[in-house]
Amino acid sequence: MKYINANKVLPEKLIVEIQKYVQGETLYIPKPETEYRKWGTSSGGRRLLDRRNAAIRNSFISGSSIQHLAEEYYLSTETIKKIVYSHKK
């Protein structure tokens, strides 16, 4: 999140109105909910994790043990259990 001076982007009347509530402070203005994106959708991180988790599930179904998968993917056995026993396909 970068800092933008309100004087450069907001009309003077709006700044005067905002100053009735807050002055000299950093103010965060969130995006509208319609603009929210889920974690990792922009960077592709979510897609990578989904692929990894699918590979873990497939290996488990094919007979790999939870302990073996934990060692192979450098995850805890509890994390592997969450992945393999979740209902995502």
Coordinates of N, CA, C and O in Angstrom, one line a residue:
M1 N 0.9 -1.2 0.0 CA 0.0 0.0 0.0 C 0.9 1.2 0.0 O 1.8 1.4 0.8
K2 N 0.7 2.1 -1.0 CA 1.5 3.3 -1.0 C 0.7 4.5 -0.5 O -0.5 4.6 -0.6
Y3 N 1.4 5.5 -0.1 CA 0.9 6.7 0.4 C 0.6 7.7 -0.7 O 1.5 7.9 -1.6
I4 N -0.6 8.3 -0.8 CA -0.9 9.3 -1.8 C -1.4 10.6 -1.0 O -2.3 10.4 -0.2
N5 N -0.9 11.7 -1.4 CA -1.4 13.0 -0.7 C -2.8 13.3 -1.2 O -3.0 13.4 -2.4
A6 N -3.7 13.4 -0.3 CA -5.1 13.7 -0.6 C -5.2 15.0 -1.5 O -6.1 15.1 -2.3
N7 N -4.4 16.0 -1.2 CA -4.5 17.2 -2.0 C -4.3 17.0 -3.5 O -4.7 17.8 -4.3
K8 N -3.6 15.9 -3.8 CA -3.3 15.7 -5.2 C -4.4 14.9 -5.9 O -4.5 14.9 -7.2
V9 N -5.3 14.2 -5.2 CA -6.3 13.4 -5.8 C -7.8 13.6 -5.4 O -8.7 13.2 -6.1
L10 N -8.0 14.4 -4.4 CA -9.4 14.6 -3.9 C -9.8 16.1 -4.1 O -8.9 17.0 -3.9
P11 N -11.0 16.4 -4.4 CA -11.5 17.8 -4.4 C -11.4 18.4 -3.1 O -11.6 17.8 -2.0
E12 N -11.2 19.7 -3.1 CA -11.0 20.5 -1.8 C -12.2 20.4 -0.9 O -12.0 20.2 0.3
K13 N -13.4 20.4 -1.4 CA -14.6 20.3 -0.6 C -14.6 18.9 0.2 O -15.0 18.8 1.3
L14 N -14.2 17.9 -0.5 CA -14.2 16.5 0.1 C -13.1 16.5 1.2 O -13.3 15.9 2.3
I15 N -11.9 17.1 1.0 CA -10.9 17.2 2.0 C -11.4 17.9 3.2 O -11.2 17.5 4.3
V16 N -12.1 19.0 3.0 CA -12.6 19.8 4.2 C -13.6 18.9 5.0 O -13.6 18.9 6.2
E17 N -14.4 18.1 4.3 CA -15.4 17.3 4.9 C -14.7 16.2 5.7 O -15.0 15.9 6.9
I18 N -13.7 15.6 5.1 CA -12.9 14.5 5.8 C -12.2 15.1 7.0 O -12.1 14.4 8.1
Q19 N -11.7 16.3 6.9 CA -11.0 16.9 8.1 C -11.9 17.1 9.3 O -11.4 17.3 10.4
K20 N -13.1 17.1 9.1 CA -14.0 17.1 10.3 C -13.9 15.9 11.1 O -14.2 15.9 12.3
Y21 N -13.5 14.8 10.5 CA -13.4 13.5 11.2 C -11.9 13.1 11.6 O -11.7 12.5 12.6
V22 N -11.0 13.5 10.7 CA -9.6 13.1 11.0 C -8.7 14.1 10.3 O -9.0 14.6 9.2
Q23 N -7.6 14.5 11.1 CA -6.6 15.5 10.5 C -5.2 15.0 10.8 O -4.9 14.5 11.9
G24 N -4.4 15.1 9.8 CA -3.0 14.8 10.0 C -2.7 13.3 10.3 O -1.6 13.0 10.8
E25 N -3.6 12.4 10.0 CA -3.4 11.0 10.2 C -3.4 10.3 8.8 O -3.9 10.8 7.8
T26 N -2.9 9.1 8.9 CA -2.9 8.2 7.7 C -4.3 7.6 7.7 O -4.7 7.0 8.7
L27 N -5.0 7.7 6.6 CA -6.4 7.1 6.5 C -6.4 6.1 5.4 O -6.0 6.4 4.2
Y28 N -6.8 4.9 5.7 CA -6.9 3.8 4.7 C -8.3 3.8 4.1 O -9.3 3.8 4.9
I29 N -8.4 3.9 2.8 CA -9.7 3.8 2.2 C -9.8 2.5 1.4 O -9.1 2.3 0.4
P30 N -10.6 1.5 1.9 CA -10.6 0.2 1.3 C -11.3 0.2 -0.1 O -12.1 1.1 -0.4
K31 N -11.0 -0.8 -0.9 CA -11.6 -1.0 -2.2 C -13.1 -1.4 -1.9 O -13.4 -2.0 -0.9
P32 N -14.0 -1.2 -2.9 CA -15.3 -1.7 -2.8 C -15.2 -3.3 -2.8 O -14.3 -3.8 -3.4
E33 N -16.1 -3.9 -2.1 CA -16.1 -5.4 -2.0 C -16.1 -6.1 -3.3 O -15.6 -7.1 -3.5
T34 N -16.7 -5.4 -4.3 CA -16.8 -6.0 -5.7 C -15.4 -6.0 -6.3 O -15.2 -6.8 -7.3
E35 N -14.4 -5.3 -5.8 CA -13.1 -5.3 -6.3 C -12.2 -6.3 -5.6 O -11.0 -6.4 -6.0
Y36 N -12.6 -6.9 -4.5 CA -11.8 -7.8 -3.8 C -11.4 -9.0 -4.6 O -12.2 -9.5 -5.4
R37 N -10.2 -9.5 -4.4 CA -9.8 -10.7 -5.1 C -9.3 -11.7 -4.0 O -8.7 -11.2 -3.0
K38 N -9.5 -12.9 -4.2 CA -9.0 -13.9 -3.3 C -7.4 -13.9 -3.3 O -6.8 -13.6 -4.3
W39 N -6.9 -14.4 -2.2 CA -5.4 -14.5 -2.0 C -4.8 -15.3 -3.2 O -5.3 -16.4 -3.5
G40 N -3.8 -14.8 -3.8 CA -3.0 -15.5 -4.7 C -3.5 -15.5 -6.2 O -2.9 -16.0 -7.0
T41 N -4.7 -14.8 -6.4 CA -5.2 -14.8 -7.8 C -4.4 -14.0 -8.7 O -4.2 -14.3 -9.9
S42 N -3.8 -12.9 -8.2 CA -3.0 -12.0 -9.1 C -1.6 -12.6 -9.4 O -1.1 -12.6 -10.5
S43 N -1.0 -13.2 -8.3 CA 0.4 -13.7 -8.5 C 0.4 -15.1 -9.0 O 1.5 -15.5 -9.5
G44 N -0.7 -15.8 -9.0 CA -0.6 -17.2 -9.4 C -0.3 -18.2 -8.3 O -0.3 -19.4 -8.5
G45 N -0.1 -17.6 -7.1 CA 0.2 -18.5 -6.0 C -0.9 -19.5 -5.6 O -0.6 -20.6 -5.2
R46 N -2.1 -19.0 -5.7 CA -3.2 -19.9 -5.4 C -3.3 -21.1 -6.4 O -3.5 -22.2 -6.0
R47 N -3.0 -20.8 -7.7 CA -3.0 -21.9 -8.7 C -1.9 -22.9 -8.4 O -2.1 -24.1 -8.5
L48 N -0.7 -22.4 -8.0 CA 0.4 -23.3 -7.7 C 0.0 -24.2 -6.5 O 0.3 -25.4 -6.5
L49 N -0.6 -23.6 -5.4 CA -1.0 -24.4 -4.3 C -2.0 -25.4 -4.6 O -2.0 -26.6 -4.1
D50 N -3.0 -25.0 -5.5 CA -4.0 -26.0 -5.9 C -3.5 -27.2 -6.6 O -3.9 -28.3 -6.4
R51 N -2.5 -26.9 -7.5 CA -1.8 -28.0 -8.2 C -1.1 -28.9 -7.3 O -1.1 -30.1 -7.4
R52 N -0.3 -28.3 -6.4 CA 0.5 -29.1 -5.4 C -0.5 -30.0 -4.6 O -0.2 -31.2 -4.4
N53 N -1.6 -29.4 -4.1 CA -2.5 -30.1 -3.3 C -3.2 -31.3 -4.1 O -3.4 -32.4 -3.5
A54 N -3.5 -31.0 -5.3 CA -4.0 -32.1 -6.2 C -3.0 -33.2 -6.3 O -3.4 -34.4 -6.3
A55 N -1.8 -32.9 -6.5 CA -0.7 -33.9 -6.7 C -0.6 -34.7 -5.4 O -0.4 -35.9 -5.4
I56 N -0.7 -34.0 -4.2 CA -0.6 -34.7 -2.9 C -1.8 -35.7 -2.8 O -1.6 -36.8 -2.4
R57 N -3.0 -35.2 -3.1 CA -4.2 -36.1 -3.0 C -4.0 -37.3 -3.9 O -4.4 -38.4 -3.5
N58 N -3.6 -37.1 -5.2 CA -3.4 -38.2 -6.1 C -2.4 -39.2 -5.6 O -2.6 -40.4 -5.7
S59 N -1.3 -38.7 -5.0 CA -0.3 -39.6 -4.5 C -0.8 -40.4 -3.3 O -0.6 -41.6 -3.2
F60 N -1.6 -39.8 -2.5 CA -2.2 -40.4 -1.3 C -3.2 -41.5 -1.8 O -3.2 -42.7 -1.3
I61 N -4.0 -41.2 -2.8 CA -5.0 -42.2 -3.4 C -4.2 -43.3 -4.0 O -4.7 -44.5 -3.9
S62 N -3.0 -43.1 -4.6 CA -2.2 -44.1 -5.2 C -1.4 -44.9 -4.2 O -0.7 -45.8 -4.6
G63 N -1.5 -44.6 -2.9 CA -0.9 -45.4 -1.9 C 0.2 -44.8 -1.1 O 0.8 -45.5 -0.2
S64 N 0.6 -43.6 -1.4 CA 1.7 -43.0 -0.6 C 1.2 -42.7 0.8 O 0.0 -42.3 1.0
S65 N 2.0 -42.9 1.8 CA 1.6 -42.6 3.2 C 1.7 -41.1 3.5 O 2.4 -40.4 2.8
I66 N 1.0 -40.8 4.5 CA 1.0 -39.4 5.0 C 2.4 -39.0 5.4 O 2.9 -37.9 5.0
Q67 N 3.1 -39.8 6.1 CA 4.5 -39.5 6.5 C 5.4 -39.3 5.3 O 6.2 -38.3 5.3
H68 N 5.3 -40.2 4.3 CA 6.1 -40.0 3.1 C 5.8 -38.7 2.4 O 6.7 -38.0 2.0
L69 N 4.5 -38.4 2.3 CA 4.1 -37.1 1.6 C 4.6 -35.9 2.4 O 5.1 -34.9 1.8
A70 N 4.6 -36.0 3.7 CA 5.1 -34.9 4.5 C 6.6 -34.6 4.3 O 7.0 -33.5 4.1
E71 N 7.3 -35.7 4.2 CA 8.7 -35.6 3.9 C 9.0 -35.1 2.5 O 9.9 -34.3 2.3
E72 N 8.3 -35.6 1.5 CA 8.5 -35.2 0.1 C 8.1 -33.8 -0.1 O 8.8 -33.1 -0.9
Y73 N 7.1 -33.3 0.5 CA 6.7 -31.9 0.2 C 7.1 -30.9 1.3 O 6.7 -29.7 1.3
Y74 N 7.9 -31.4 2.3 CA 8.3 -30.5 3.4 C 7.2 -29.9 4.1 O 7.2 -28.7 4.4
L75 N 6.2 -30.6 4.4 CA 5.0 -30.2 5.2 C 4.8 -31.0 6.4 O 5.3 -32.2 6.5
S76 N 4.1 -30.5 7.4 CA 3.8 -31.4 8.6 C 2.8 -32.4 8.2 O 2.0 -32.3 7.2
T77 N 2.8 -33.5 9.0 CA 1.8 -34.6 8.8 C 0.4 -34.0 8.9 O -0.6 -34.4 8.2
E78 N 0.2 -33.1 9.8 CA -1.2 -32.5 10.0 C -1.6 -31.7 8.8 O -2.8 -31.8 8.4
T79 N -0.7 -31.0 8.2 CA -1.0 -30.3 6.9 C -1.4 -31.2 5.8 O -2.4 -31.0 5.1
I80 N -0.6 -32.3 5.7 CA -0.9 -33.3 4.7 C -2.3 -33.9 5.0 O -3.1 -34.1 4.0
K81 N -2.6 -34.2 6.2 CA -3.9 -34.8 6.5 C -5.1 -33.8 6.1 O -6.1 -34.2 5.6
K82 N -4.9 -32.5 6.4 CA -5.9 -31.5 6.0 C -6.1 -31.5 4.5 O -7.2 -31.4 4.0
I83 N -5.0 -31.7 3.7 CA -5.1 -31.7 2.3 C -5.8 -32.9 1.8 O -6.7 -32.8 1.0
V84 N -5.3 -34.1 2.2 CA -5.9 -35.3 1.7 C -7.3 -35.6 2.1 O -8.0 -36.3 1.4
Y85 N -7.7 -35.1 3.3 CA -9.0 -35.4 3.8 C -10.0 -34.3 3.5 O -11.2 -34.4 3.9
S86 N -9.6 -33.2 2.8 CA -10.5 -32.2 2.4 C -11.3 -32.7 1.3 O -11.0 -33.6 0.6
H87 N -12.4 -32.0 1.0 CA -13.4 -32.5 0.0 C -13.1 -31.9 -1.4 O -13.9 -32.1 -2.3
K88 N -12.1 -31.1 -1.5 CA -11.8 -30.5 -2.8 C -11.3 -31.5 -3.8 O -10.6 -32.4 -3.4
K89 N -11.7 -31.4 -5.0 CA -11.3 -32.3 -6.0 C -10.6 -31.6 -7.1 O -10.8 -30.5 -7.5

